[in-house]
Coordinates of C-alpha atoms and ligand atoms in Angstrom, one line a residue:
M211 CA 0.0 0.0 0.0
S212 CA 1.0 3.6 -0.6
I213 CA 3.2 5.2 2.0
H214 CA 1.0 8.3 1.7
S215 CA -1.9 6.7 3.4
D216 CA -3.8 10.0 4.3
S217 CA -3.7 11.4 0.8
T218 CA -6.0 11.0 -2.1
I219 CA -5.2 8.6 -5.0
L220 CA -6.0 9.9 -8.5
I221 CA -7.1 7.4 -11.2
T222 CA -7.6 8.7 -14.7
G223 CA -9.9 6.4 -16.7
A224 CA -11.5 5.3 -13.4
L225 CA -14.7 4.2 -15.1
G226 CA -13.0 1.8 -17.5
F227 CA -12.3 -1.9 -16.9
I228 CA -8.9 -1.6 -15.2
G229 CA -9.8 1.7 -13.5
T230 CA -12.9 0.3 -11.9
N231 CA -11.2 -2.8 -10.6
L232 CA -8.2 -0.7 -9.2
A233 CA -10.5 1.9 -7.6
L234 CA -12.7 -0.8 -6.0
R235 CA -9.5 -2.5 -4.6
L236 CA -8.3 0.8 -3.1
L237 CA -11.8 2.0 -1.9
K238 CA -12.3 -1.3 0.0
N239 CA -9.0 -0.6 1.7
N240 CA -10.4 2.8 2.9
K241 CA -8.2 4.8 0.5
K242 CA -9.6 8.1 -0.8
V243 CA -9.9 7.9 -4.6
V244 CA -10.7 10.7 -7.1
G245 CA -11.4 9.5 -10.6
V246 CA -11.2 11.5 -13.8
D247 CA -13.1 10.1 -16.8
N248 CA -14.9 11.6 -19.8
Q249 CA -17.2 8.6 -19.7
E250 CA -17.4 8.6 -23.5
K251 CA -17.0 4.8 -23.9
T252 CA -18.4 3.5 -20.7
K253 CA -21.4 5.9 -20.4
S254 CA -21.1 5.6 -16.6
Q255 CA -21.9 1.8 -16.6
N256 CA -19.4 1.2 -13.9
L257 CA -20.1 4.4 -11.9
Q258 CA -22.9 2.6 -9.9
Y259 CA -20.3 0.3 -8.3
L260 CA -17.9 3.1 -7.3
E261 CA -20.4 5.8 -6.1
K262 CA -21.5 3.4 -3.3
F263 CA -18.3 4.4 -1.6
S264 CA -18.3 7.7 0.2
N265 CA -14.5 7.9 -0.2
F266 CA -14.9 8.0 -4.0
T267 CA -15.3 11.2 -6.1
L268 CA -15.7 11.5 -9.8
I269 CA -14.6 14.4 -11.8
S270 CA -16.2 14.2 -15.2
S271 CA -13.6 15.7 -17.5
S272 CA -11.2 14.9 -20.2
I273 CA -7.6 14.4 -19.2
E274 CA -6.8 17.0 -21.9
N275 CA -8.8 19.7 -20.1
P276 CA -6.3 22.5 -19.3
Q277 CA -8.4 23.5 -16.3
L278 CA -8.2 20.0 -14.7
H279 CA -5.4 21.1 -12.3
K280 CA -7.9 23.6 -10.8
L281 CA -10.6 21.0 -10.4
L282 CA -8.0 18.9 -8.5
K283 CA -6.8 21.7 -6.3
P284 CA -8.8 20.6 -3.2
Y285 CA -7.2 17.2 -3.2
S286 CA -3.9 16.2 -1.6
I287 CA -2.8 13.8 -4.3
K288 CA 0.4 11.9 -3.8
T289 CA -0.3 8.9 -6.1
I290 CA -1.5 9.0 -9.7
Y291 CA -2.5 6.0 -11.8
H292 CA -2.8 7.3 -15.4
L293 CA -5.0 4.9 -17.2
A294 CA -7.3 7.1 -19.4
C295 CA -7.1 6.3 -23.1
P296 CA -9.6 5.3 -25.8
T297 CA -9.1 1.6 -26.3
G298 CA -10.2 -1.2 -28.6
V299 CA -9.0 -2.4 -32.0
P300 CA -12.4 -1.7 -33.6
N301 CA -12.0 2.0 -32.6
L302 CA -8.6 2.5 -34.2
I303 CA -10.1 4.5 -37.1
T304 CA -13.1 6.1 -35.5
Q305 CA -11.1 7.2 -32.4
G306 CA -7.5 7.3 -33.7
L307 CA -7.2 11.0 -33.3
E308 CA -8.6 10.9 -29.7
M309 CA -6.0 8.1 -28.9
L310 CA -3.2 10.3 -30.2
S311 CA -4.3 13.4 -28.4
A312 CA -5.0 11.5 -25.1
C313 CA -1.5 9.9 -25.3
S314 CA 0.2 13.3 -26.0
I315 CA -1.8 16.3 -24.7
G316 CA -3.6 14.2 -22.1
T317 CA -0.5 12.5 -20.7
Q318 CA 1.4 15.8 -20.6
N319 CA -1.4 17.4 -18.7
I320 CA -1.4 14.6 -16.1
L321 CA 2.4 14.7 -15.9
D322 CA 2.2 18.5 -15.1
I323 CA -0.4 17.7 -12.4
A324 CA 2.0 15.1 -11.0
L325 CA 4.8 17.7 -10.8
E326 CA 2.6 20.3 -9.2
K327 CA 1.3 17.8 -6.6
K328 CA 4.8 16.2 -6.2
A329 CA 3.0 12.9 -6.8
S330 CA 4.2 9.4 -7.8
F331 CA 2.9 8.6 -11.3
L332 CA 2.2 5.2 -13.0
F333 CA 1.3 4.9 -16.7
S334 CA -0.6 2.1 -18.3
S335 CA 1.3 1.5 -21.4
S336 CA 0.7 -1.5 -23.6
S337 CA 2.3 -4.6 -25.2
E338 CA 1.3 -2.8 -28.4
V339 CA 4.5 -0.7 -28.1
Y340 CA 6.3 -3.9 -29.3
G341 CA 4.2 -3.8 -32.5
N342 CA 4.6 -7.0 -34.6
P343 CA 7.5 -8.4 -32.6
E344 CA 10.4 -10.3 -34.1
K345 CA 11.8 -11.4 -30.7
F346 CA 10.2 -13.8 -28.3
P347 CA 9.6 -13.4 -25.4
Q348 CA 9.6 -9.5 -25.4
T349 CA 11.9 -8.1 -22.8
E350 CA 11.6 -4.5 -21.7
E351 CA 14.8 -3.7 -23.6
Y352 CA 13.3 -4.8 -26.9
T353 CA 12.5 -1.7 -28.9
G354 CA 9.8 -3.3 -31.0
N355 CA 8.7 -3.4 -34.6
V356 CA 6.1 -0.7 -35.3
D357 CA 4.8 0.9 -38.5
P358 CA 4.5 4.6 -37.7
I359 CA 1.8 5.0 -40.3
G360 CA 0.0 1.7 -40.0
I361 CA -3.7 1.2 -39.1
R362 CA -2.7 0.4 -35.5
S363 CA -0.3 3.4 -35.2
P364 CA -2.6 5.8 -33.3
Y365 CA -2.5 3.3 -30.3
E366 CA 1.0 1.9 -30.8
E367 CA 2.7 5.2 -31.5
G368 CA 0.5 7.0 -29.0
K369 CA 1.7 4.8 -26.2
R370 CA 5.3 5.0 -27.4
F371 CA 5.0 8.9 -27.4
S372 CA 3.6 8.8 -23.9
E373 CA 6.5 6.7 -22.7
A374 CA 9.0 9.1 -24.3
L375 CA 7.3 12.1 -22.6
I376 CA 7.3 10.3 -19.2
M377 CA 11.0 9.5 -19.5
Q378 CA 11.7 13.2 -20.2
Y379 CA 9.9 14.2 -17.0
V380 CA 11.9 11.6 -15.1
R381 CA 15.2 12.8 -16.6
K382 CA 14.5 16.5 -16.5
Y383 CA 12.4 16.9 -13.4
N384 CA 13.2 13.8 -11.4
L385 CA 9.5 12.8 -11.4
D386 CA 8.8 9.5 -9.7
A387 CA 7.2 7.9 -12.7
K388 CA 6.8 4.3 -13.7
I389 CA 5.7 2.7 -16.9
V390 CA 3.8 -0.6 -17.1
R391 CA 3.4 -2.4 -20.4
I392 CA 0.2 -4.3 -20.0
F393 CA -0.5 -7.5 -22.0
N394 CA -4.1 -8.9 -22.5
T395 CA -6.0 -8.8 -19.2
Y396 CA -9.6 -9.9 -18.5
G397 CA -12.0 -9.8 -15.6
P398 CA -15.2 -8.2 -14.4
Y399 CA -16.4 -4.6 -15.2
Y400 CA -15.3 -4.7 -18.8
S401 CA -17.3 -2.6 -21.2
K402 CA -20.4 -4.4 -22.5
T403 CA -19.7 -3.1 -25.9
D404 CA -16.1 -4.5 -25.8
L405 CA -15.2 -6.9 -28.6
R406 CA -12.2 -8.4 -26.8
V407 CA -12.1 -12.2 -27.2
I408 CA -13.0 -13.3 -23.7
P409 CA -16.0 -11.1 -23.2
L410 CA -17.2 -12.0 -26.6
F411 CA -16.9 -15.8 -26.1
I412 CA -18.6 -15.5 -22.7
E413 CA -21.5 -13.5 -24.2
Q414 CA -21.8 -16.0 -27.1
S415 CA -21.6 -19.1 -24.8
L416 CA -24.3 -17.7 -22.4
K417 CA -26.6 -16.9 -25.3
E418 CA -25.9 -20.3 -26.8
A419 CA -24.8 -18.5 -30.0
G420 CA -21.9 -19.7 -32.0
L421 CA -18.4 -18.9 -30.7
T422 CA -16.8 -17.1 -33.7
I423 CA -13.2 -18.1 -34.2
H424 CA -11.0 -16.3 -36.8
G425 CA -9.3 -18.8 -39.0
D426 CA -8.5 -22.2 -37.6
G427 CA -8.0 -20.8 -34.1
S428 CA -4.4 -22.0 -33.8
Q429 CA -3.2 -18.4 -33.1
A430 CA -1.9 -18.2 -29.5
R431 CA -2.8 -15.5 -26.9
T432 CA -1.9 -14.9 -23.2
F433 CA -4.5 -13.7 -20.7
L434 CA -3.9 -12.3 -17.2
Y435 CA -6.7 -12.2 -14.6
I436 CA -7.4 -8.6 -13.4
D437 CA -6.6 -9.3 -9.7
D438 CA -3.1 -10.4 -10.6
L439 CA -2.7 -7.2 -12.7
I440 CA -3.9 -5.0 -9.9
E441 CA -1.4 -6.6 -7.5
G442 CA 1.3 -5.9 -10.1
L443 CA 0.3 -2.2 -10.5
L444 CA 0.3 -1.6 -6.7
L445 CA 3.7 -3.3 -6.4
I446 CA 5.3 -1.3 -9.1
M447 CA 3.8 2.0 -7.8
N448 CA 5.1 1.3 -4.3
Q449 CA 8.3 -0.7 -4.8
S450 CA 10.0 0.3 -8.0
Q451 CA 12.5 3.1 -8.8
P452 CA 11.6 6.3 -10.8
G453 CA 11.9 5.5 -14.5
G454 CA 11.1 1.8 -14.0
V455 CA 9.6 0.0 -17.0
F456 CA 7.8 -3.3 -16.5
N457 CA 6.0 -5.9 -18.6
L458 CA 2.8 -7.2 -16.9
G459 CA 0.8 -10.1 -18.2
S460 CA 0.7 -13.9 -18.4
E461 CA 3.4 -15.9 -19.9
K462 CA 1.2 -18.9 -20.5
P463 CA -0.1 -19.0 -24.1
I464 CA -3.3 -20.7 -25.2
S465 CA -4.7 -21.1 -28.7
V466 CA -7.9 -19.3 -29.4
L467 CA -9.6 -22.6 -30.2
N468 CA -8.6 -24.1 -26.8
L469 CA -9.8 -20.9 -25.1
A470 CA -13.2 -21.3 -26.8
K471 CA -13.3 -25.0 -25.7
M472 CA -12.4 -24.0 -22.1
I473 CA -15.2 -21.4 -21.9
L474 CA -17.7 -23.9 -23.3
E475 CA -16.7 -26.5 -20.8
I476 CA -16.8 -24.1 -17.8
S477 CA -20.1 -22.6 -18.8
S478 CA -21.6 -26.0 -19.7
S479 CA -22.7 -24.3 -22.9
K480 CA -23.9 -26.2 -26.0
S481 CA -22.9 -23.4 -28.3
P482 CA -21.2 -24.5 -31.6
I483 CA -17.8 -23.2 -32.7
V484 CA -18.0 -21.2 -35.9
H485 CA -14.9 -20.5 -38.0
V486 CA -14.9 -17.1 -39.8
P487 CA -12.1 -15.6 -42.0
R488 CA -9.2 -13.9 -40.2
P489 CA -9.4 -10.1 -40.4
E490 CA -6.5 -8.3 -42.2
H491 CA -5.3 -6.6 -39.0
D492 CA -5.8 -9.5 -36.5
P493 CA -3.8 -8.8 -33.4
K494 CA -0.3 -10.2 -33.5
T495 CA 1.0 -12.8 -31.1
R496 CA 3.0 -11.4 -28.2
L497 CA 4.7 -13.0 -25.2
P498 CA 6.0 -11.0 -22.3
S499 CA 9.2 -11.7 -20.5
L500 CA 8.3 -11.2 -16.8
E501 CA 11.7 -11.5 -15.2
K502 CA 11.8 -7.9 -14.1
I503 CA 8.5 -7.9 -12.3
K504 CA 9.2 -11.3 -10.7
K505 CA 12.3 -9.7 -9.1
L506 CA 9.9 -7.4 -7.3
G507 CA 8.1 -10.5 -5.9
W508 CA 5.2 -10.7 -8.3
Q509 CA 3.8 -13.9 -9.7
E510 CA 0.7 -15.0 -11.6
N511 CA -1.6 -16.6 -8.9
I512 CA -4.9 -17.1 -10.8
S513 CA -4.8 -19.6 -13.6
L514 CA -6.9 -19.0 -16.8
K515 CA -9.4 -21.8 -15.8
Q516 CA -9.8 -20.2 -12.3
G517 CA -10.2 -16.7 -13.7
L518 CA -12.7 -17.7 -16.3
S519 CA -14.7 -19.6 -13.6
L520 CA -14.7 -16.4 -11.4
L521 CA -15.8 -14.3 -14.4
L522 CA -18.5 -16.7 -15.5
K523 CA -20.0 -16.8 -12.0
K524 CA -20.3 -12.9 -12.1
A525 CA -21.6 -13.0 -15.7
H526 CA -24.6 -15.2 -14.9
Ligands
NAD610 N1 -7.3 -4.2 -20.7 C1 -6.2 -4.5 -21.3 O1 -6.0 -5.7 -21.5 C2 -5.1 -3.5 -21.6 C3 -3.9 -4.0 -22.2 C4 -2.9 -3.0 -22.5 C5 -3.0 -1.7 -22.1 N2 -4.2 -1.3 -21.4 C6 -4.3 0.1 -21.0 O2 -4.8 0.3 -19.7 C7 -5.6 1.4 -19.7 C8 -7.0 1.0 -19.2 O3 -7.5 0.1 -20.1 P1 -9.0 -0.5 -20.0 O4 -9.0 -1.9 -20.5 O5 -9.5 -0.2 -18.6 O6 -9.8 0.4 -21.0 P2 -11.3 1.0 -21.0 O7 -11.5 1.4 -22.4 O8 -12.2 0.1 -20.3 O9 -11.1 2.3 -20.0 C9 -10.5 3.5 -20.5 C10 -11.2 4.6 -19.7 O10 -10.6 5.9 -20.1 C11 -11.6 6.9 -20.3 N3 -11.0 7.9 -21.3 C12 -10.7 7.7 -22.6 N4 -10.2 8.8 -23.1 C13 -10.3 9.8 -22.0 C14 -10.0 11.2 -21.9 N5 -9.4 11.8 -23.0 N6 -10.2 11.8 -20.8 C15 -10.7 11.1 -19.7 N7 -11.0 9.8 -19.7 C16 -10.8 9.1 -20.9 C17 -12.8 6.1 -20.9 O11 -14.0 6.8 -20.8 C18 -12.7 4.8 -20.2 O12 -13.6 4.8 -19.0 C19 -5.6 2.1 -21.1 O13 -4.6 3.1 -21.1 C20 -5.2 0.9 -22.0 O14 -4.5 1.4 -23.1 C21 -5.2 -2.2 -21.2

């Protein structure tokens, strides 16, 4: 837990999937949390779970709002989790500009607030900074293989720019900032309109609709349960040095076909498996090296089978 136990913790993107899970974890530990979110994607779907806590406050604002520091003036903020960013592969074209401005103008605004408040800062970067990797597993030293003008570039290059900006604040202003490159994570409180593979398969299995698999389903993916991710974020915030960069994810790959079969088995669903053509920009396979975060004492505790069972219990 944070050494600044009396202060308020700021979470940007608090109404999103990871933000809600992180906020709930902190609120249940009696921490004061202020969330900043523009609610565009989630339309306050998760707000009902957070506003039950008297120690939670929401500021409905974009992270790009130049007046945000004034709205945060009443709060003694010593810890900032900067998670806000438009997400989702289907949104790459429709929200590409918003991704780029959130990762540049938005991140700089939050960095300036961190400086003003003398707060520790953690940024949720992504495995997408490695692009279409040519090296397996990806260590934090690997610089990636990214097309700066490709379809995925608003997200990939956006995150890379945020990282560059953060490192300048560390080097120039000695800001206590950390970067976490998150690999696929799943769990409760994801957006209902999310098209990520696990929410989609669960929805399809509960509706007894066909589970749609791109191609033959042999493509491998890794998935980390949200509780293990949250443990990692708290650990990195509290135990790592300024300028620390960490991968966080699961290192246990599963094929999409076996994932579908596992979900059908756990949900006792009779849904068929339906193969559809692979889209042109199907996400690339990535595999994290987790040696750095393991040295901080982190490990994956919840297996995919356990995590899916927990999630399916909540989804019913
Ligand atoms: N979930 C994953 O597997 C994963 C993997 C890699 C990286 N990440 C990163 O973690 C962070 C959180 O991801 P998530 O899965 O919770 O996403 P999410 O889409 O569920 O949540 C993002 C939240 O940010 C808010 N937001 C977007 N733009 C904003 C802006 N300009 N101002 C204020 N709020 C804004 C949205 O309203 C939303 O509530 C993101 O930065 C994402 O890139 C997530």
